[in-house]
Amino acid sequence: MANTTPIFIAVIGVGGVGKCFLSQLQDLTIRRPSPKLTLCYIATSRKALYNDDYSAINVDGAINALANSSKTPPSLPDLVTYLTMSPGKAIIVDNTSSQDVADAYPTALKAGVSVVTPNKKAFSGSYKLWQDIFQAAAASGAKVYHESSVGAGLPVISTLKDLVETGDEITKIEGVFSGTMSFLFNSFAPVSGGGGKWSSEVKKAKELGYTEPDPRDDLNGLDVARKLTILARLAGLPVESPTSFPVESLIPKELESCSSGDEFLEKLPLFDHQMDEKKASVGNKVLRFVGSIDVATQSVKVGLQSFEPSHPIAALKGSDNIISFYTKRYGSNALIVQGAGAGGDVTAMGVTADLIKIIAQIA
Amino acid sequence: MANTTPIFIAVIGVGGVGKCFLSQLQDLTIRRPSPKLTLCYIATSRKALYNDDYSAINVDGAINALANSSKTPPSLPDLVTYLTMSPGKAIIVDNTSSQDVADAYPTALKAGVSVVTPNKKAFSGSYKLWQDIFQAAAASGAKVYHESSVGAGLPVISTLKDLVETGDEITKIEGVFSGTMSFLFNSFAPVSGGGGKWSSEVKKAKELGYTEPDPRDDLNGLDVARKLTILARLAGLPVESPTSFPVESLIPKELESCSSGDEFLEKLPLFDHQMDEKKASVGNKVLRFVGSIDVATQSVKVGLQSFEPSHPIAALKGSDNIISFYTKRYGSNALIVQGAGAGGDVTAMGVTADLIKIIAQIA
């Protein structure tokens, strides 16, 4: 029985993840010709490319065609209207990190348009938005998948959902959720001892492209706090926002008012002693930047913790993430998922895998 | 949009996994009343319980009712006929390890009846059966899910499928795939040095219920070979059978002809020196029983290998499994999944999670 419902795909965002996703989508349409997938819309925040008759945009070359398009993007409600009138089912793939796009998910879902995204904003913003999203999806039957919002393509969200949906009780979730923080601490405080100066490691991480353009956006801990918010909510805790629990920032107080990331990086060496002191204070253990969720005490926190060198969190390499799920069924030995938690290809992989899962349900 | 297609579930096998599954199914029907799930058939190899009008069997108490039933199981083709005539969609949940039941999957799938199972036999038997199963499913649109056939409820099959379906290239899969072997080597050759006598550890493992009734069924490596066969096929290698590649048996040649597991256990201490020699031969490394698949060279093998103490495979605890996926996208740092790979509850969890995924697609 071949699936026959045509599926129309609207892609928003063609940055690092968006480009990798388009390449995977092209590959997918070749390897899985059924059901018929049609890329009918592609846009950045300033330009859009689409045809009024929903005829297909060639995935190969879509980015160039978009650059040459003279159309500006319609409002998000207008995009939803356009998609609901398509002669099939529609899916929005949001490859941005935009709060505005995230805020439109309930409108899309209510109208029966499914959503796939690595964008953390919708799921880690206000608890009201979270509720609106899942209530809209439940009411219309549209799907919303966001594997890559935590740990990129690693099976984190799907594993947590399987545990919860099959009736296991999550007791604790703990891990390293930031590739940037992983790289920084694996270099600054390696298990083997030694390690570089903190400010040098931050500079190196920026040069290697492991940080945001302004490294303070990694060091303030908010990215990890957003991921913890998502996991805590999936585990059943009604966390109000990523600023409603303790988050330790690694930005020295004195540098909070720097006017630019460059100024920050220039002055950071003056405060290396602060990180050296923290490193020395843990003795034979090693310092790591982790997030944890204790379900029984409803406590969520993000910050520095020390680990025995034999602990899996201490043994992490490169910019890998590690996520440990402690549950009633799994007992004292956690279910652990580990691997690259950032990068265009692996993030896009989570998006594409989600897309395939939605198609299997709606086609 | 509530799903409205009624789903009829036929459960075969009520052993350790089957009992845990029924408990999770009961929980599921309470927490997710829609779509309507009806347990319409339950059987062991000798007894069956079902109503000609497909009326529901109460999940709570089903095992007792089955014990009191005077019906014998119909043939598997007759069961499939019964299910195809149900007023809805049907799913067989095979909680046995029976080859006979496995051989009937193509018939069920061809008739549009989906299959969920932790039973390795169907996917690790002849390559012909593997092809028949997936061709039947593709033709009818029925689904076949078997997460718990490798690593119990750990996200192993689903992760591998996501990698492959999104177009990643698997280069290598490596890991500890047997809870029994994991326990034995973590005790016999711990990273910290020392460790008990091999024969004592085998006895202890049997007493703790970590081995099959006859421990030779674990020590011959066939269980691991079956799991490797499944993963290799999913990675694209047309492995003919679990005996078509090198599998190292830990049964001393001299004991291959023992008439019983008890006789084997009694005589095993006479051969402890063999394992001691193997352990001594790896120096500062530690011995582990692993399976590996090298996709480029199409090489699959199962047996002893030595690992640096800092290697994740060496650091495993208790009876945990660890599975490392090396792929083009993930580069030199593998995507790793780790945790309990055996036990009724976690095995049933994989079955229940699969069932939920099938329901989402067919309801």
mmCIF file of C-alpha atoms in Angstrom, chain B residues 10 14 31 45 63 100 137 149 161 210 242 245 251 355:
data_model
loop_
_atom_site.group_PDB
_atom_site.id
_atom_site.type_symbol
_atom_site.label_atom_id
_atom_site.label_comp_id
_atom_site.label_asym_id
_atom_site.label_seq_id
_atom_site.Cartn_x
_atom_site.Cartn_y
_atom_site.Cartn_z
ATOM 1 C CA ALA B 10 -3.160 -10.269 19.971
ATOM 2 C CA VAL B 14 3.155 -14.574 28.723
ATOM 3 C CA ARG B 31 -3.572 6.786 30.342
ATOM 4 C CA SER B 45 2.083 -22.392 23.022
ATOM 5 C CA ILE B 63 -3.080 -14.387 32.563
ATOM 6 C CA ASP B 100 7.554 -20.892 14.477
ATOM 7 C CA ALA B 137 5.221 -5.045 5.147
ATOM 8 C CA SER B 149 15.456 -7.532 19.687
ATOM 9 C CA LYS B 161 17.173 3.345 11.388
ATOM 10 C CA TYR B 210 21.621 -13.300 34.532
ATOM 11 C CA PRO B 242 24.231 -15.629 12.494
ATOM 12 C CA PHE B 245 30.636 -14.962 10.261
ATOM 13 C CA ILE B 251 32.655 -23.072 25.940
ATOM 14 C CA LEU B 355 3.272 -0.491 19.848
#
